[in-house]
Short mmCIF file of C-alpha atoms in Angstrom, two decimals:
data_model
loop_
_atom_site.label_atom_id
_atom_site.label_comp_id
_atom_site.label_asym_id
_atom_site.label_seq_id
_atom_site.Cartn_x
_atom_site.Cartn_y
_atom_site.Cartn_z
CA MET A 1 -19.41 -14.07 -33.08
CA PRO A 2 -20.14 -14.59 -29.34
CA ARG A 3 -16.42 -14.46 -28.57
CA LEU A 4 -16.03 -11.29 -30.65
CA ALA A 5 -18.96 -9.72 -28.83
CA ALA A 6 -17.35 -10.51 -25.48
CA VAL A 7 -14.08 -8.96 -26.57
CA LEU A 8 -15.80 -5.81 -27.80
CA ALA A 9 -17.75 -5.54 -24.56
CA VAL A 10 -14.71 -5.67 -22.30
CA LEU A 11 -12.79 -3.33 -24.57
CA ALA A 12 -15.66 -0.85 -24.37
CA LEU A 13 -15.47 -1.02 -20.59
CA ALA A 14 -11.71 -0.50 -20.73
CA GLY A 15 -12.22 2.72 -22.63
CA THR A 16 -15.01 4.10 -20.49
CA ALA A 17 -13.92 7.15 -18.55
CA ARG A 18 -16.33 6.30 -15.73
CA ALA A 19 -14.79 2.87 -15.12
CA ASP A 20 -12.31 2.77 -12.25
CA LEU A 21 -8.78 1.51 -12.85
CA THR A 22 -9.41 -1.88 -11.26
CA ALA A 23 -12.24 -2.61 -13.69
CA ARG A 24 -10.23 -1.36 -16.66
CA ILE A 25 -7.30 -3.61 -15.71
CA ASP A 26 -9.57 -6.65 -15.54
CA ALA A 27 -11.27 -5.71 -18.79
CA LEU A 28 -7.96 -5.68 -20.65
CA ILE A 29 -6.78 -8.94 -19.06
CA GLU A 30 -10.06 -10.68 -19.87
CA ALA A 31 -10.18 -9.28 -23.40
CA LYS A 32 -6.83 -10.81 -24.32
CA ALA A 33 -7.78 -14.14 -22.74
CA ALA A 34 -11.11 -14.16 -24.59
CA ALA A 35 -9.50 -13.24 -27.91
CA ASP A 36 -7.14 -16.22 -27.66
CA ALA A 37 -9.69 -18.57 -26.05
CA VAL A 38 -7.62 -18.90 -22.86
CA PRO A 39 -9.69 -20.13 -19.89
CA LEU A 40 -9.48 -18.17 -16.63
CA SER A 41 -9.10 -19.70 -13.20
CA PRO A 42 -11.89 -19.02 -10.72
CA PRO A 43 -11.40 -16.58 -7.85
CA ALA A 44 -9.05 -17.73 -5.11
CA ASP A 45 -10.84 -19.08 -2.07
CA ASP A 46 -10.72 -16.98 1.08
CA GLY A 47 -7.73 -18.83 2.55
CA GLU A 48 -5.59 -18.44 -0.55
CA PHE A 49 -6.52 -14.77 -0.88
CA LEU A 50 -5.81 -14.05 2.78
CA ARG A 51 -2.41 -15.72 2.69
CA ARG A 52 -1.43 -13.99 -0.55
CA VAL A 53 -2.50 -10.49 0.40
CA THR A 54 -0.99 -10.71 3.90
CA LEU A 55 2.36 -11.86 2.55
CA ASP A 56 2.28 -9.17 -0.15
CA LEU A 57 1.22 -6.25 2.04
CA ALA A 58 2.52 -7.23 5.47
CA GLY A 59 5.38 -9.58 4.62
CA THR A 60 4.16 -12.36 6.88
CA LEU A 61 1.28 -14.81 7.44
CA PRO A 62 -2.01 -14.23 9.19
CA SER A 63 -2.30 -16.09 12.48
CA ALA A 64 -4.49 -19.17 12.74
CA ALA A 65 -7.00 -17.10 14.71
CA GLU A 66 -7.06 -14.41 12.01
CA ALA A 67 -7.52 -17.06 9.34
CA LYS A 68 -10.44 -18.67 11.15
CA ALA A 69 -12.11 -15.31 11.68
CA PHE A 70 -11.69 -14.32 8.04
CA LEU A 71 -12.98 -17.65 6.76
CA ALA A 72 -16.04 -17.37 9.01
CA ASP A 73 -16.79 -13.75 8.07
CA ILE A 74 -19.82 -13.50 5.75
CA ASP A 75 -19.35 -9.80 4.89
CA ALA A 76 -19.30 -9.47 1.09
CA LYS A 77 -16.78 -6.62 1.41
CA LYS A 78 -14.36 -8.43 3.70
CA ARG A 79 -11.60 -8.62 1.08
CA GLU A 80 -11.83 -4.91 0.36
CA LYS A 81 -11.70 -4.21 4.10
CA ARG A 82 -8.72 -6.48 4.59
CA ILE A 83 -6.77 -4.77 1.80
CA ALA A 84 -7.53 -1.35 3.28
CA ALA A 85 -6.50 -2.47 6.77
CA LEU A 86 -3.21 -3.94 5.55
CA LEU A 87 -2.37 -0.82 3.55
CA ALA A 88 -3.00 1.30 6.65
CA ALA A 89 -1.01 -0.90 9.05
CA PRO A 90 2.61 -0.16 10.09
CA SER A 91 3.62 -3.53 8.63
CA TYR A 92 2.99 -2.11 5.13
CA ALA A 93 6.06 0.15 5.37
CA GLU A 94 8.16 -2.76 6.65
CA ARG A 95 7.06 -4.97 3.76
CA MET A 96 7.69 -2.29 1.12
CA THR A 97 11.11 -1.64 2.65
CA ASP A 98 12.02 -5.30 2.16
CA LEU A 99 10.51 -5.43 -1.33
CA PHE A 100 12.26 -2.31 -2.65
CA HIS A 101 15.55 -3.05 -0.90
CA VAL A 102 15.76 -6.40 -2.68
CA ALA A 103 14.66 -4.90 -6.01
CA LEU A 104 16.96 -1.85 -5.92
CA MET A 105 20.07 -3.12 -4.15
CA GLU A 106 19.95 -6.70 -5.45
CA ARG A 107 21.79 -7.98 -2.37
CA LEU A 108 24.80 -5.67 -2.86
CA GLY A 109 24.74 -4.73 0.81
CA ASP A 110 22.82 -3.20 3.67
CA SER A 111 22.81 0.13 5.44
CA PRO A 112 20.83 1.19 8.52
CA GLU A 113 20.45 4.69 7.06
CA TRP A 114 19.08 3.26 3.81
CA THR A 115 16.64 1.01 5.66
CA ALA A 116 15.48 3.92 7.81
CA TYR A 117 15.01 6.10 4.73
CA LEU A 118 12.90 3.48 2.95
CA ARG A 119 10.81 2.76 6.02
CA LYS A 120 10.14 6.43 6.68
CA SER A 121 9.30 7.10 3.03
CA PHE A 122 6.82 4.24 2.76
CA ALA A 123 5.24 5.10 6.11
CA ALA A 124 4.63 8.62 4.79
CA ASN A 125 3.61 7.28 1.34
CA ALA A 126 6.25 9.43 -0.34
CA PRO A 127 5.75 9.67 -4.12
CA TRP A 128 7.94 7.32 -6.13
CA ASP A 129 9.43 10.12 -8.24
CA THR A 130 10.49 11.91 -5.04
CA MET A 131 12.14 8.77 -3.70
CA ALA A 132 13.93 8.10 -6.99
CA ARG A 133 15.12 11.73 -7.09
CA ASP A 134 16.52 11.38 -3.56
CA MET A 135 18.42 8.24 -4.57
CA LEU A 136 19.88 9.76 -7.71
CA ARG A 137 20.68 13.12 -6.12
CA ALA A 138 22.53 11.53 -3.17
CA ASP A 139 22.58 14.71 -1.08
CA HIS A 140 24.80 13.92 1.90
CA LYS A 141 23.98 17.28 3.50
CA ASN A 142 20.25 16.63 3.88
CA PRO A 143 19.66 14.46 6.97
CA ASP A 144 16.11 13.68 5.84
CA THR A 145 17.26 11.99 2.64
CA LEU A 146 20.80 10.92 3.53
CA GLY A 147 19.96 7.20 3.54
CA ALA A 148 18.83 7.39 -0.09
CA ALA A 149 22.46 8.06 -1.10
CA PHE A 150 23.26 4.41 -0.34
CA PHE A 151 21.90 3.46 -3.77
CA LEU A 152 24.82 5.28 -5.43
CA SER A 153 27.45 5.16 -2.69
CA LYS A 154 27.43 1.36 -2.47
CA ARG A 155 27.90 1.10 -6.24
CA LEU A 156 30.83 3.53 -6.09
CA GLU A 157 32.86 1.36 -3.73
CA ASN A 158 35.98 -0.26 -5.13
CA TYR A 159 37.50 -3.51 -3.97
CA GLY A 160 41.24 -4.02 -3.67
CA GLN A 161 43.03 -2.58 -6.68
CA ASN A 162 39.96 -2.71 -8.90
CA PRO A 163 38.72 0.66 -10.13
CA VAL A 164 35.20 1.90 -9.40
CA ASP A 165 32.80 0.19 -11.79
CA HIS A 166 31.04 3.23 -13.25
CA SER A 167 29.82 1.08 -16.13
CA ALA A 168 27.93 -1.22 -13.75
CA LEU A 169 26.43 1.83 -12.04
CA THR A 170 25.26 3.16 -15.42
CA ARG A 171 23.78 -0.22 -16.28
CA ASP A 172 21.93 -0.43 -12.94
CA VAL A 173 20.40 3.03 -13.35
CA GLY A 174 19.19 2.08 -16.81
CA ARG A 175 17.78 -1.23 -15.64
CA LEU A 176 16.21 -0.18 -12.35
CA PHE A 177 14.84 3.25 -13.24
CA LEU A 178 14.25 3.01 -16.99
CA GLY A 179 13.65 -0.72 -17.52
CA LYS A 180 16.38 -0.98 -20.15
CA ASN A 181 19.52 -3.06 -19.87
CA PHE A 182 22.25 -1.35 -21.90
CA GLN A 183 25.03 -3.60 -20.61
CA CYS A 184 25.89 -4.85 -24.09
CA CYS A 185 25.97 -1.33 -25.54
CA GLU A 186 29.07 0.05 -23.87
CA CYS A 187 31.30 -0.90 -26.77
CA HIS A 188 28.86 -1.13 -29.70
CA ASP A 189 25.18 -1.10 -30.59
CA HIS A 190 23.29 -4.04 -29.12
CA LEU A 191 23.69 -7.13 -31.27
CA VAL A 192 20.17 -8.43 -30.62
CA VAL A 193 18.01 -5.52 -29.47
CA ALA A 194 17.81 -3.08 -32.39
CA ASP A 195 16.49 -0.25 -30.19
CA TYR A 196 19.51 -0.24 -27.86
CA LYS A 197 22.37 1.88 -29.18
CA GLN A 198 25.86 2.61 -27.93
CA GLN A 199 24.82 6.25 -27.69
CA ASP A 200 22.14 5.25 -25.15
CA PHE A 201 24.72 3.73 -22.83
CA GLN A 202 27.34 6.43 -23.28
CA GLY A 203 24.84 9.30 -22.93
CA LEU A 204 23.61 7.81 -19.66
CA HIS A 205 27.18 7.04 -18.60
CA ALA A 206 28.09 10.71 -19.03
CA PHE A 207 25.83 11.54 -16.07
CA PHE A 208 27.69 9.22 -13.69
CA ARG A 209 31.27 8.77 -14.93
CA ASN A 210 32.65 11.63 -12.80
CA LEU A 211 31.19 10.45 -9.51
CA SER A 212 33.34 9.21 -6.65
CA LEU A 213 32.82 7.92 -3.13
CA VAL A 214 34.20 10.44 -0.66
CA SER A 215 33.10 8.56 2.46
CA ALA A 216 31.27 5.24 2.62
CA ALA A 217 30.47 5.74 6.30
CA LYS A 218 28.88 9.14 5.63
CA LEU A 219 27.27 8.09 2.33
CA HIS A 220 29.10 11.04 0.77
CA VAL A 221 29.08 10.94 -3.03
CA GLY A 222 31.36 13.46 -4.74
CA GLU A 223 31.42 14.77 -8.29
CA LYS A 224 34.20 16.06 -10.50
CA VAL A 225 33.70 18.85 -13.00
CA THR A 226 32.26 17.84 -16.37
CA ALA A 227 33.82 20.27 -18.83
CA GLU A 228 33.66 18.38 -22.11
CA LYS A 229 31.81 15.66 -23.93
CA LEU A 230 32.59 11.99 -23.44
CA GLY A 231 34.46 10.36 -26.30
CA PHE A 232 33.72 6.82 -27.44
CA ALA A 233 33.85 4.59 -30.52
CA SER A 234 32.32 1.31 -31.57
CA VAL A 235 34.74 -1.60 -31.48
CA PHE A 236 33.39 -2.53 -34.91
CA THR A 237 33.44 0.76 -36.82
CA LYS A 238 36.22 2.57 -34.87
CA VAL A 239 34.51 5.87 -35.78
CA PRO A 240 35.17 8.48 -33.02
CA MET A 241 32.02 9.94 -31.47
CA THR A 242 31.24 12.19 -28.52
CA THR A 243 28.26 12.73 -26.28
CA ALA A 244 27.16 15.04 -23.53
CA PRO A 245 24.88 13.63 -20.81
CA ALA A 246 21.68 12.44 -22.46
CA LEU A 247 18.82 10.11 -21.59
CA PRO A 248 18.29 7.20 -23.99
CA GLY A 249 16.62 8.56 -27.11
CA GLY A 250 16.80 12.11 -25.73
CA THR A 251 18.74 15.23 -26.61
CA MET A 252 22.14 15.99 -25.16
CA LEU A 253 22.52 18.52 -22.38
CA ALA A 254 24.52 21.63 -23.15
CA ILE A 255 27.75 21.61 -21.14
CA PRO A 256 28.40 25.16 -19.92
CA THR A 257 31.88 26.60 -19.75
CA PHE A 258 33.27 28.60 -16.83
CA PRO A 259 36.48 30.61 -16.38
CA LYS A 260 39.23 28.56 -14.79
CA GLY A 261 38.79 28.49 -11.05
CA GLN A 262 35.08 29.35 -11.22
CA GLU A 263 33.70 25.91 -12.03
CA PHE A 264 32.47 25.23 -8.48
CA ALA A 265 29.44 26.45 -6.58
CA GLU A 266 31.30 25.15 -3.52
CA PRO A 267 35.08 24.89 -4.07
CA PRO A 268 37.03 21.78 -3.01
CA ASP A 269 38.35 21.80 0.54
CA ARG A 270 41.45 19.70 1.29
CA LYS A 271 41.01 20.12 5.04
CA THR A 272 37.63 18.36 4.99
CA ASN A 273 38.44 16.17 1.98
CA SER A 274 35.47 17.70 0.19
CA PRO A 275 35.70 17.50 -3.62
CA GLY A 276 33.46 20.55 -3.94
CA VAL A 277 30.17 20.96 -5.78
CA PRO A 278 30.34 21.84 -9.50
CA LYS A 279 28.10 24.59 -10.83
CA PHE A 280 27.12 22.19 -13.60
CA SER A 281 26.17 19.00 -11.77
CA THR A 282 25.41 16.02 -13.99
CA LEU A 283 24.17 14.22 -10.89
CA ALA A 284 21.62 16.94 -10.19
CA ALA A 285 20.61 16.86 -13.85
CA ALA A 286 20.06 13.09 -13.76
CA ALA A 287 17.98 13.44 -10.60
CA GLU A 288 15.70 15.93 -12.35
CA LEU A 289 15.48 14.35 -15.79
CA ILE A 290 15.02 10.66 -14.96
CA PRO A 291 12.22 10.67 -12.34
CA ARG A 292 9.65 12.92 -13.96
CA ALA A 293 6.17 12.46 -15.34
CA GLY A 294 7.30 13.28 -18.87
CA ASN A 295 9.81 10.44 -18.91
CA ARG A 296 7.69 7.57 -20.21
CA ASP A 297 10.43 5.00 -19.59
CA PHE A 298 10.50 5.91 -15.90
CA ALA A 299 6.74 5.49 -15.41
CA ARG A 300 6.49 2.29 -17.47
CA ASN A 301 9.41 0.70 -15.63
CA ILE A 302 8.05 1.20 -12.12
CA VAL A 303 4.47 0.10 -12.84
CA ASN A 304 5.87 -2.99 -14.58
CA ARG A 305 8.00 -3.79 -11.53
CA VAL A 306 5.11 -3.29 -9.12
CA TRP A 307 2.90 -5.45 -11.36
CA PHE A 308 5.60 -8.15 -11.23
CA ALA A 309 5.82 -7.92 -7.44
CA PHE A 310 2.10 -8.56 -7.03
CA MET A 311 1.28 -10.70 -10.06
CA GLY A 312 4.42 -12.84 -10.25
CA ARG A 313 5.44 -11.81 -13.77
CA GLY A 314 5.99 -8.48 -15.48
CA LEU A 315 3.76 -7.23 -18.24
CA VAL A 316 7.16 -6.83 -19.89
CA HIS A 317 9.45 -9.68 -18.93
CA PRO A 318 12.40 -9.76 -18.30
CA LEU A 319 11.80 -6.58 -16.32
CA ASP A 320 14.78 -4.72 -17.80
CA LEU A 321 14.15 -5.44 -21.48
CA HIS A 322 11.59 -2.84 -22.53
CA HIS A 323 11.94 -2.30 -26.30
CA SER A 324 9.79 -2.27 -29.43
CA ALA A 325 10.39 -5.94 -30.21
CA ASN A 326 9.34 -6.86 -26.66
CA PRO A 327 6.14 -4.83 -26.10
CA GLY A 328 4.96 -7.21 -23.43
CA SER A 329 1.86 -9.26 -22.94
CA HIS A 330 -0.60 -6.35 -22.59
CA PRO A 331 0.89 -3.14 -24.10
CA GLU A 332 -2.36 -1.18 -23.66
CA LEU A 333 -2.49 -2.11 -19.99
CA LEU A 334 1.13 -1.09 -19.41
CA ASP A 335 0.46 2.30 -21.02
CA LEU A 336 -2.74 2.71 -19.00
CA LEU A 337 -0.96 1.98 -15.71
CA ALA A 338 1.93 4.34 -16.55
CA THR A 339 -0.47 7.15 -17.47
CA GLU A 340 -2.68 6.74 -14.41
CA PHE A 341 0.26 6.36 -12.03
CA ALA A 342 1.86 9.56 -13.28
CA ALA A 343 -1.51 11.34 -13.05
CA LYS A 344 -1.76 10.20 -9.43
CA ARG A 345 1.62 11.80 -8.76
CA PHE A 346 3.40 8.45 -8.47
CA ASP A 347 1.37 7.30 -5.45
CA LEU A 348 2.61 3.76 -4.81
CA LYS A 349 0.06 2.89 -2.13
CA TRP A 350 -2.76 3.89 -4.47
CA LEU A 351 -1.32 1.76 -7.30
CA ILE A 352 -0.79 -1.26 -5.05
CA GLY A 353 -4.32 -0.96 -3.67
CA GLU A 354 -5.75 -0.86 -7.19
CA LEU A 355 -3.84 -3.98 -8.21
CA ALA A 356 -4.80 -5.89 -5.06
CA ARG A 357 -8.49 -5.25 -5.74
CA THR A 358 -8.43 -6.69 -9.26
CA LYS A 359 -9.88 -10.04 -10.20
CA ALA A 360 -6.51 -10.77 -11.81
CA TYR A 361 -4.74 -10.50 -8.45
CA GLN A 362 -7.44 -12.41 -6.61
CA ARG A 363 -7.56 -15.28 -9.09
CA SER A 364 -6.78 -18.82 -7.92
CA SER A 365 -3.42 -20.45 -8.58
CA ARG A 366 -5.32 -23.64 -9.43
CA LEU A 367 -5.79 -24.34 -13.12
CA PRO A 368 -9.26 -24.05 -14.60
CA ALA A 369 -10.83 -27.43 -15.28
CA SER A 370 -10.41 -27.06 -19.05
CA ALA A 371 -6.68 -26.25 -18.99
CA GLU A 372 -3.71 -28.61 -18.85
CA ARG A 373 -1.19 -25.91 -17.98
CA ALA A 374 -1.09 -22.21 -17.18
CA ASP A 375 0.44 -19.64 -19.52
CA PRO A 376 1.66 -16.73 -17.35
CA TRP A 377 1.50 -14.49 -20.42
CA TYR A 378 -2.26 -14.12 -19.90
CA PHE A 379 -2.50 -13.79 -16.07
CA GLY A 380 -5.48 -16.13 -16.27
CA THR A 381 -4.17 -18.17 -13.34
CA ALA A 382 -2.32 -16.70 -10.38
CA VAL A 383 1.45 -17.05 -10.82
CA GLU A 384 3.39 -18.55 -7.93
CA LYS A 385 5.90 -16.02 -6.59
CA ARG A 386 9.04 -16.70 -4.59
CA LEU A 387 9.23 -15.28 -1.09
CA THR A 388 12.19 -13.16 -0.04
CA ALA A 389 14.38 -14.37 2.79
CA ASP A 390 12.73 -11.86 5.13
CA GLN A 391 9.24 -13.01 4.12
CA LEU A 392 10.24 -16.63 4.68
CA LEU A 393 11.70 -15.86 8.08
CA SER A 394 8.72 -13.81 9.20
CA ALA A 395 6.26 -16.40 7.91
CA THR A 396 8.17 -19.23 9.61
CA LEU A 397 8.21 -17.43 12.94
CA LYS A 398 4.52 -16.51 12.65
CA ALA A 399 3.49 -20.04 11.71
CA THR A 400 5.45 -21.66 14.54
CA GLU A 401 4.38 -18.94 16.99
CA ALA A 402 8.01 -18.63 18.05
CA ASP A 403 9.49 -16.19 20.50
CA ALA A 404 10.35 -12.87 18.80
CA LYS A 405 13.97 -13.26 19.90
CA ALA A 406 14.34 -16.13 17.44
CA ALA A 407 14.35 -13.63 14.57
CA ASP A 408 17.74 -12.19 15.55
CA ALA A 409 19.34 -15.63 15.69
CA LEU A 410 17.92 -16.71 12.35
CA ARG A 411 17.95 -13.62 10.11
CA ALA A 412 21.53 -13.91 8.88
CA LYS A 413 21.09 -17.66 8.34
CA PHE A 414 17.94 -17.20 6.26
CA HIS A 415 19.65 -14.62 4.08
CA LYS A 416 22.65 -16.88 3.56
CA ALA A 417 20.42 -19.81 2.60
CA PHE A 418 17.81 -18.08 0.44
CA ASP A 419 19.34 -14.91 -1.04
CA ASN A 420 20.52 -14.79 -4.63
CA GLN A 421 24.05 -13.73 -5.43
CA PRO A 422 24.61 -9.93 -5.71
CA ARG A 423 23.13 -8.37 -8.85
CA ASP A 424 21.16 -11.56 -9.56
CA PRO A 425 17.51 -10.39 -9.59
CA GLU A 426 15.17 -12.42 -7.41
CA ASP A 427 12.46 -12.73 -10.03
CA GLU A 428 12.12 -16.51 -10.34
CA TYR A 429 11.58 -19.35 -7.88
CA ALA A 430 15.01 -20.93 -7.47
CA PRO A 431 15.17 -23.94 -5.16
CA SER A 432 18.69 -24.86 -4.14
CA LEU A 433 20.55 -27.60 -2.32
CA LYS A 434 21.92 -24.97 0.08
CA ALA A 435 18.42 -23.91 1.12
CA ALA A 436 17.18 -27.51 1.39
CA LEU A 437 20.08 -28.51 3.63
CA PHE A 438 19.52 -25.45 5.79
CA VAL A 439 15.87 -26.28 6.43
CA LEU A 440 16.71 -29.93 6.96
CA HIS A 441 19.61 -29.61 9.38
CA ASP A 442 19.88 -26.16 10.98
CA ALA A 443 19.50 -26.55 14.73
CA ALA A 444 17.79 -23.17 15.17
CA VAL A 445 15.17 -24.04 12.55
CA LEU A 446 14.53 -27.47 14.05
CA LYS A 447 14.17 -25.89 17.47
CA LEU A 448 11.16 -23.93 16.21
CA VAL A 449 9.19 -27.18 15.89
CA GLU A 450 10.06 -28.45 19.35
CA PRO A 451 7.44 -27.91 22.08
CA ALA A 452 8.02 -24.70 24.04
CA PRO A 453 5.69 -22.54 26.12
CA GLY A 454 3.27 -20.68 23.87
CA ASN A 455 4.48 -22.05 20.53
CA LEU A 456 2.54 -23.92 17.85
CA VAL A 457 3.69 -27.44 18.70
CA SER A 458 2.90 -26.93 22.37
CA ARG A 459 -0.56 -25.64 21.49
CA LEU A 460 -1.20 -28.56 19.14
CA ALA A 461 -0.14 -31.00 21.85
CA ALA A 462 -3.09 -29.85 23.97
CA LEU A 463 -5.59 -30.70 21.22
CA PRO A 464 -7.20 -34.07 20.49
CA ASP A 465 -5.82 -35.83 17.41
CA ALA A 466 -8.92 -35.08 15.35
CA ALA A 467 -8.49 -31.32 15.82
CA VAL A 468 -4.75 -31.13 15.11
CA ALA A 469 -4.81 -31.09 11.30
CA ASP A 470 -7.23 -28.17 11.05
CA GLU A 471 -5.21 -26.02 13.45
CA LEU A 472 -1.88 -27.01 11.93
CA TYR A 473 -2.85 -26.25 8.33
CA LEU A 474 -4.48 -22.93 9.24
CA ALA A 475 -1.37 -21.85 11.14
CA VAL A 476 1.17 -22.84 8.49
CA LEU A 477 -0.67 -22.73 5.13
CA THR A 478 -3.70 -20.51 5.92
CA ARG A 479 -6.11 -23.17 4.74
CA ARG A 480 -7.97 -26.15 6.08
CA PRO A 481 -6.63 -29.60 5.20
CA SER A 482 -8.20 -31.88 2.65
CA ALA A 483 -9.82 -35.07 3.88
CA ASP A 484 -6.73 -37.07 2.84
CA GLU A 485 -4.40 -34.64 4.62
CA ALA A 486 -6.46 -34.74 7.81
CA ARG A 487 -6.50 -38.54 7.69
CA THR A 488 -2.72 -38.66 7.23
CA VAL A 489 -2.17 -36.42 10.26
CA CYS A 490 -4.34 -38.66 12.41
CA GLU A 491 -2.52 -41.77 11.18
CA VAL A 492 0.90 -40.28 11.97
CA LEU A 493 -0.21 -39.27 15.47
CA ALA A 494 -1.73 -42.70 16.15
CA LYS A 495 1.42 -44.44 14.96
CA HIS A 496 3.67 -42.27 17.17
CA ALA A 497 1.42 -41.89 20.20
CA ALA A 498 4.33 -42.61 22.53
CA ALA A 499 6.31 -39.70 21.10
CA ARG A 500 3.43 -37.37 20.24
CA PRO A 501 5.25 -33.99 20.69
CA ALA A 502 8.05 -35.10 18.37
CA ALA A 503 5.51 -36.33 15.80
CA LEU A 504 3.71 -32.99 15.94
CA GLY A 505 7.01 -31.24 15.36
CA ARG A 506 7.78 -33.38 12.33
CA LEU A 507 4.34 -32.69 10.88
CA ALA A 508 4.83 -28.93 11.33
CA TRP A 509 8.33 -29.15 9.83
CA ALA A 510 7.00 -31.04 6.79
CA LEU A 511 4.59 -28.20 6.00
CA LEU A 512 7.23 -25.53 6.58
CA ALA A 513 9.61 -27.34 4.21
CA SER A 514 6.98 -27.75 1.49
CA LEU A 515 6.89 -25.91 -1.82
CA GLU A 516 3.44 -24.63 -0.89
CA PHE A 517 4.90 -22.76 2.08
CA GLY A 518 7.88 -21.42 0.14
CA VAL A 519 5.91 -19.57 -2.54
CA ASN A 520 3.15 -16.98 -2.54
CA HIS A 521 0.48 -18.65 -4.64
#
């Protein structure tokens, strides 16, 4: 009975109109844990929270001085103030640019116009539906949104004699904007997921099959006239079928007919190599139909992906397998987030702020005393999240207090060592021999832990042995060392007193190469 009473109490809070979203999120998380007798980890200590929230909202580490000041601050509202300050800082737009570039482009390529578009949009807190519409519309004539066209233009490139992979483009739109992977439905209904039909793929494909890349340099996406339905047949039944453009589970668009020669709002121009603009644009239709408040798949997909980015696992996981047989860990919470996010006009900064303030986000990554292992299904213990290559680089430079010029020399190397292969989502921690060898042997990385004016090792060299461990751990791991760790540092320094700067460098390198440094926990 006591457990039932606790569940009913938190569920009552979850349904109270007066409760803010943060409290309702925590109520639903705690209700599920209580119902299944899953113990919750305690709140993260101040060092763990500060490291996590700074990496998540600024893409880097706090300095040792910032860490010491935060740990010493006795203000009960210091976490709330830190979240607000990070959301308001210019580094927020830089971090979101990195986060969404990795999520949306999946290492397919880079574009300065795309980066500039993302950075400007996040700095202005542009609504997510507006950003998605810009990406899907790909208007090369609008200088304010030109960079957004990179999402489509890069996927319309062809390599050698290979044709443009319109099927992969269709799949990516379904995965990244609707949370549904229809890859296996191009030729037949999905063999495992009953909800996914061949019609879903082909209806979505009908929006994008007539696109072409006019100019990669100008991010110019062209569109041929769509005058008739798309024909297809299952490889199993061989029954001929047709479809007009249609969202999964939605009705088909009516394809208008025009007299010959009057199909274009802007006719093709051979002199400029312009393919023209059709009066009936399936691209424009997709840009209006997909990113809208009434499209439940669109809202559920993005809040699930943002939840994953900050909590380490999606409410629905894998992120692109939303269907009735995979409702996720907390279906009520997913629906709540989708509803509230749409009501807030797709305000990403608001959503991120709400998540960062939850007890679920601020929970420790250490197991509760009564648990032998953590089950990420419940979000009762903070899930360790991999850092992107840019986060790792920025954190490494911040920890070592390196010269800013080092970033230019190391950026390409970090991406080569830590990036996944194209179209391989970076949603799991994936240690590799390539990355280990890079950290172990790369001369530019090793140079960061050599004494130089103003860097970490040089600053540590000026401290007495007893003070080194505290400063080193705060700078690299945003926490103070345990007694055993502090003792080990002193023993290493005493043993290598004749080569103290080199020993300090090896100690700093050991922390930088650790699993603790490589994940956001």
